[in-house]
Short mmCIF file of C-alpha atoms and ligand atoms in Angstrom, two decimals:
data_model
loop_
_atom_site.label_atom_id
_atom_site.label_comp_id
_atom_site.label_asym_id
_atom_site.label_seq_id
_atom_site.Cartn_x
_atom_site.Cartn_y
_atom_site.Cartn_z
CA MET A 1 8.54 18.99 -24.14
CA SER A 2 5.59 19.60 -21.71
CA SER A 3 5.22 23.07 -21.35
CA ARG A 4 6.15 22.54 -17.61
CA PRO A 5 9.78 23.76 -17.16
CA ASP A 6 10.78 20.62 -15.10
CA GLY A 7 9.52 17.81 -17.22
CA ILE A 8 6.26 15.75 -17.05
CA VAL A 9 3.95 14.81 -14.30
CA ILE A 10 3.51 11.40 -13.45
CA ALA A 11 0.37 10.79 -11.62
CA ILE A 12 0.28 7.20 -10.11
CA ASP A 13 -2.85 6.10 -8.63
CA GLY A 14 -4.21 2.72 -6.98
CA PRO A 15 -5.39 0.99 -3.78
CA SER A 16 -3.41 0.28 -0.39
CA GLY A 17 -0.55 -1.78 -1.00
CA ALA A 18 -0.28 -2.16 -4.40
CA GLY A 19 3.12 -1.03 -3.98
CA LYS A 20 2.75 2.23 -5.36
CA SER A 21 4.93 4.20 -2.48
CA THR A 22 8.13 1.87 -3.82
CA ILE A 23 7.81 2.29 -7.75
CA ALA A 24 6.79 6.51 -7.37
CA ARG A 25 10.48 6.37 -5.55
CA LEU A 26 11.85 3.99 -7.22
CA LEU A 27 10.73 5.73 -10.68
CA ALA A 28 11.20 9.26 -9.14
CA GLU A 29 14.69 8.52 -8.63
CA ARG A 30 15.30 6.86 -12.19
CA LEU A 31 14.14 9.79 -14.10
CA GLY A 32 15.69 12.38 -11.90
CA TYR A 33 12.21 13.66 -9.91
CA ILE A 34 11.01 14.16 -6.81
CA GLN A 35 8.26 11.98 -5.08
CA ILE A 36 5.16 13.27 -3.98
CA ASP A 37 3.46 10.78 -1.78
CA THR A 38 0.52 12.39 -0.81
CA GLY A 39 -0.53 9.43 1.02
CA ALA A 40 1.79 10.59 3.61
CA MET A 41 -0.09 14.02 3.37
CA TYR A 42 -3.30 13.21 4.07
CA ARG A 43 -2.19 10.90 6.92
CA ALA A 44 0.08 13.85 8.60
CA ALA A 45 -3.51 16.12 8.55
CA ALA A 46 -5.15 12.74 10.34
CA PHE A 47 -2.47 13.07 12.51
CA LEU A 48 -2.49 17.19 13.45
CA LEU A 49 -6.46 16.33 13.40
CA ALA A 50 -6.17 14.21 15.86
CA ARG A 51 -3.62 15.48 18.25
CA ALA A 52 -5.64 18.68 18.32
CA GLY A 53 -9.41 16.79 19.05
CA VAL A 54 -11.19 18.46 16.46
CA ASN A 55 -14.65 17.40 15.75
CA LEU A 56 -14.34 15.81 13.00
CA ASP A 57 -18.45 16.00 13.10
CA ASP A 58 -18.09 19.81 12.76
CA PRO A 59 -16.48 20.81 9.09
CA ALA A 60 -16.53 24.49 9.93
CA ALA A 61 -14.21 23.49 12.76
CA VAL A 62 -12.46 20.96 10.22
CA GLU A 63 -12.39 23.70 7.77
CA HIS A 64 -10.78 26.15 10.69
CA PHE A 65 -8.27 24.18 11.19
CA CYS A 66 -7.18 22.75 7.61
CA SER A 67 -7.22 26.24 6.42
CA ASN A 68 -3.62 26.99 8.71
CA ILE A 69 -1.71 23.00 8.73
CA ASP A 70 1.63 22.97 7.32
CA ILE A 71 2.82 19.57 5.31
CA ARG A 72 6.30 19.53 3.66
CA LEU A 73 7.64 16.49 2.66
CA ASP A 74 11.30 15.98 2.21
CA SER A 75 13.86 13.15 0.80
CA VAL A 76 16.80 12.95 2.88
CA SER A 77 19.61 10.37 1.26
CA GLY A 78 16.60 8.55 -0.38
CA ARG A 79 14.15 8.48 2.85
CA GLN A 80 11.29 10.53 2.91
CA SER A 81 10.72 13.00 6.18
CA VAL A 82 7.11 14.24 6.63
CA CYS A 83 6.69 17.22 8.87
CA ALA A 84 3.83 18.60 10.08
CA ASN A 85 3.35 21.97 11.17
CA GLY A 86 7.10 21.70 12.24
CA LEU A 87 6.90 18.22 13.09
CA ASP A 88 8.40 14.83 11.91
CA VAL A 89 5.69 12.07 11.76
CA THR A 90 7.53 10.48 9.79
CA ASP A 91 7.29 7.62 11.84
CA GLN A 92 3.88 8.00 13.72
CA ILE A 93 1.84 8.07 10.77
CA ARG A 94 2.33 4.49 9.75
CA THR A 95 0.46 2.52 12.37
CA PRO A 96 -2.59 0.68 11.58
CA GLU A 97 -4.68 3.25 13.68
CA MET A 98 -3.12 6.09 11.91
CA SER A 99 -4.38 4.38 8.78
CA LEU A 100 -7.90 3.59 9.13
CA LEU A 101 -8.37 7.67 10.39
CA THR A 102 -6.59 8.44 7.51
CA SER A 103 -9.45 6.36 5.54
CA ARG A 104 -11.50 8.67 7.31
CA ILE A 105 -10.88 11.99 7.57
CA SER A 106 -9.52 11.64 3.83
CA LYS A 107 -13.31 11.85 3.34
CA LEU A 108 -13.59 15.43 4.73
CA LYS A 109 -14.18 18.02 1.97
CA PRO A 110 -11.93 21.04 3.87
CA VAL A 111 -9.69 18.79 4.21
CA ARG A 112 -9.35 17.50 0.17
CA LYS A 113 -9.69 21.10 -0.41
CA ALA A 114 -7.00 21.99 1.96
CA LEU A 115 -4.21 19.43 0.60
CA LEU A 116 -5.55 19.86 -3.31
CA LYS A 117 -3.97 22.91 -3.72
CA SER A 118 -1.35 22.19 -2.03
CA GLN A 119 -0.52 19.44 -4.43
CA GLN A 120 -1.28 21.27 -7.62
CA ARG A 121 1.21 23.89 -6.17
CA MET A 122 4.09 21.37 -5.60
CA GLY A 123 4.19 19.68 -8.84
CA SER A 124 2.85 22.40 -11.54
CA ARG A 125 6.76 22.75 -12.58
CA GLY A 126 6.24 19.29 -13.68
CA GLY A 127 9.38 16.51 -13.35
CA VAL A 128 6.61 15.17 -10.14
CA VAL A 129 5.51 11.91 -9.48
CA LEU A 130 2.79 12.07 -7.75
CA GLU A 131 1.07 8.68 -5.82
CA GLY A 132 -2.41 8.77 -4.85
CA ARG A 133 -5.57 7.60 -5.24
CA ASP A 134 -7.10 10.79 -7.31
CA ILE A 135 -4.02 12.17 -8.76
CA GLY A 136 -4.93 11.16 -12.66
CA THR A 137 -9.03 12.05 -11.99
CA VAL A 138 -8.74 15.74 -9.88
CA VAL A 139 -4.95 16.66 -8.95
CA PHE A 140 -3.44 16.30 -12.35
CA PRO A 141 -6.40 15.09 -14.41
CA ASP A 142 -3.83 16.70 -17.79
CA ALA A 143 -1.01 14.58 -16.37
CA GLU A 144 1.07 13.46 -19.34
CA MET A 145 1.74 10.09 -17.81
CA LYS A 146 -0.83 7.97 -15.98
CA PHE A 147 -0.28 5.15 -13.97
CA TYR A 148 -3.18 2.46 -11.62
CA LEU A 149 -1.46 0.02 -10.04
CA SER A 150 -3.59 -2.43 -8.60
CA ALA A 151 -3.11 -6.19 -6.66
CA SER A 152 -5.58 -8.45 -5.76
CA VAL A 153 -6.82 -8.61 -1.50
CA ASP A 154 -4.65 -10.93 -0.56
CA GLU A 155 -1.16 -10.25 -2.29
CA ARG A 156 -1.85 -6.47 -0.88
CA ALA A 157 -2.80 -6.96 2.63
CA ARG A 158 0.06 -10.33 2.27
CA ARG A 159 2.60 -7.33 1.78
CA ARG A 160 1.36 -4.75 4.40
CA PHE A 161 1.44 -7.48 6.75
CA GLU A 162 4.87 -8.52 6.01
CA GLU A 163 6.08 -4.46 6.36
CA LEU A 164 3.83 -4.66 10.00
CA THR A 165 6.10 -7.00 11.13
CA CYS A 166 9.33 -5.88 9.93
CA LYS A 167 8.72 -2.98 12.19
CA GLY A 168 7.27 -5.01 14.92
CA GLU A 169 3.94 -3.85 14.96
CA ALA A 170 1.71 -7.21 16.55
CA VAL A 171 -0.96 -7.82 13.79
CA THR A 172 -2.70 -11.10 12.33
CA LEU A 173 -2.96 -11.72 8.63
CA ALA A 174 -6.87 -11.63 9.21
CA GLY A 175 -6.59 -8.77 10.74
CA THR A 176 -4.84 -6.90 8.66
CA ILE A 177 -7.18 -8.29 5.55
CA ALA A 178 -9.62 -6.60 7.05
CA ASP A 179 -7.81 -2.85 7.43
CA VAL A 180 -7.49 -3.49 3.58
CA THR A 181 -10.59 -4.84 2.52
CA GLU A 182 -11.96 -1.49 4.91
CA ARG A 183 -10.08 0.94 3.55
CA ASP A 184 -10.52 -0.20 -0.19
CA ARG A 185 -14.65 0.30 0.64
CA GLN A 186 -13.85 4.01 2.14
CA ASP A 187 -11.56 5.15 -0.23
CA SER A 188 -13.72 4.23 -3.29
CA GLU A 189 -17.11 4.66 -2.25
CA ARG A 190 -16.79 7.76 -0.16
CA ASP A 191 -18.36 11.26 -3.08
CA ILE A 192 -15.84 13.52 -3.55
CA ALA A 193 -12.08 11.92 -5.31
CA PRO A 194 -12.73 8.48 -4.52
CA LEU A 195 -10.80 5.86 -5.96
CA ARG A 196 -10.84 5.84 -9.15
CA GLN A 197 -8.80 4.51 -12.60
CA ALA A 198 -8.54 7.67 -14.58
CA ASP A 199 -10.11 6.61 -18.38
CA ASP A 200 -6.15 7.16 -19.84
CA ALA A 201 -4.38 5.35 -16.87
CA ILE A 202 -2.39 2.34 -17.89
CA PRO A 203 -3.48 0.06 -15.50
CA ILE A 204 -0.66 -2.07 -14.31
CA ASP A 205 -1.39 -5.63 -11.90
CA SER A 206 1.64 -6.14 -9.83
CA SER A 207 -0.01 -8.91 -8.30
CA HIS A 208 2.24 -11.71 -10.45
CA LEU A 209 5.30 -9.18 -10.60
CA SER A 210 8.61 -8.14 -8.92
CA ILE A 211 8.91 -4.30 -8.13
CA GLY A 212 12.26 -4.56 -10.86
CA GLU A 213 8.83 -5.69 -14.02
CA VAL A 214 6.94 -2.56 -12.54
CA LEU A 215 9.58 -0.13 -12.94
CA THR A 216 10.90 -1.28 -16.33
CA ARG A 217 8.27 -1.35 -18.13
CA MET A 218 7.09 2.29 -15.99
CA VAL A 219 10.06 3.78 -17.15
CA THR A 220 9.52 2.27 -20.77
CA MET A 221 6.51 3.91 -20.90
CA CYS A 222 7.49 7.41 -19.28
CA ARG A 223 10.84 7.53 -21.61
CA ASN A 224 8.97 6.98 -24.73
CA LYS A 225 6.54 9.71 -24.30
CA MET A 226 9.17 12.37 -22.62
CA GLU A 227 10.58 11.19 -26.30
CA SER A 228 7.71 11.65 -28.48
CA MET A 229 6.75 15.06 -26.88
CA GLU A 230 10.04 15.97 -27.33
CA SER A 231 10.23 14.91 -31.17
CA SER A 232 6.71 16.61 -31.75
CA LEU A 233 7.85 19.83 -31.08
O1 LIG B 301 -1.59 6.38 0.26
P1 LIG B 301 -1.73 5.62 1.14
O2 LIG B 301 -1.81 4.67 2.21
O3 LIG B 301 -0.20 6.25 2.68
O4 LIG B 301 -2.75 6.81 2.00
C1 LIG B 301 -3.50 6.82 3.39
C2 LIG B 301 -5.42 7.20 2.89
O5 LIG B 301 -5.22 8.75 2.21
C3 LIG B 301 -6.10 6.58 2.55
O6 LIG B 301 -6.74 5.53 2.77
C4 LIG B 301 -6.60 6.79 1.00
C5 LIG B 301 -5.90 8.55 1.54
N1 LIG B 301 -5.61 9.05 0.49
C6 LIG B 301 -6.49 9.62 -0.51
O7 LIG B 301 -7.89 9.76 0.21
N2 LIG B 301 -6.01 10.22 -1.36
C7 LIG B 301 -4.63 10.72 -1.69
N3 LIG B 301 -4.52 10.95 -2.92
C8 LIG B 301 -3.83 10.09 -1.29
C9 LIG B 301 -4.55 9.22 0.08
#
């Protein structure tokens, strides 16, 4: 098996709305692994920074603030909850405004430094599915399994629009396409840990695939990997 005590590290990177969270949750359930939604951690950090009114243009203030943040992910009956400095922020971090703010703060070095460390700590024992933008490139470049999950902008925006309208958010499809495009730009053009497919990641385009189809492919590849690692011992 892997040199990690609890299993392998599975990285799922890709742009927003590609279905990473759903797939990561289902994959983790199938394998008996823990899901780590790193986007939720960046969202929680954005929430705390905004609530405290920290000046985002002052790197020292951001660094000082980030050295004292505590973000915890928990899973209760299959539902992920996010706790930031003792406060349950699970629902508040999912608004379109928070998405854009998160994209902005995730460019900042002190924010990334603080979250990188805790993500590496959370995943170091293995037996985890981490999803984000830089898992296979920066957080766990040595992950045993790496996927890059993408879909066309229109398809990702359509999915996000449906999700938001189901929650009762007053959004338009055109507005959602603009938001998704802007977040793609911010996430892939930033200097530190930009959204990028790792050279050794397996690309999966989910535009024309169902969740079940994507999941079946990934489960098969992960199990094959685990078997080949076991038999090479
Ligand atoms: O996956 P998500 O939409 O919840 O992510 C929210 C934002 O956090 C997204 O704009 C990019 C950022 N993010 C990041 O920079 N690095 C990660 N590993 C995960 C998310």
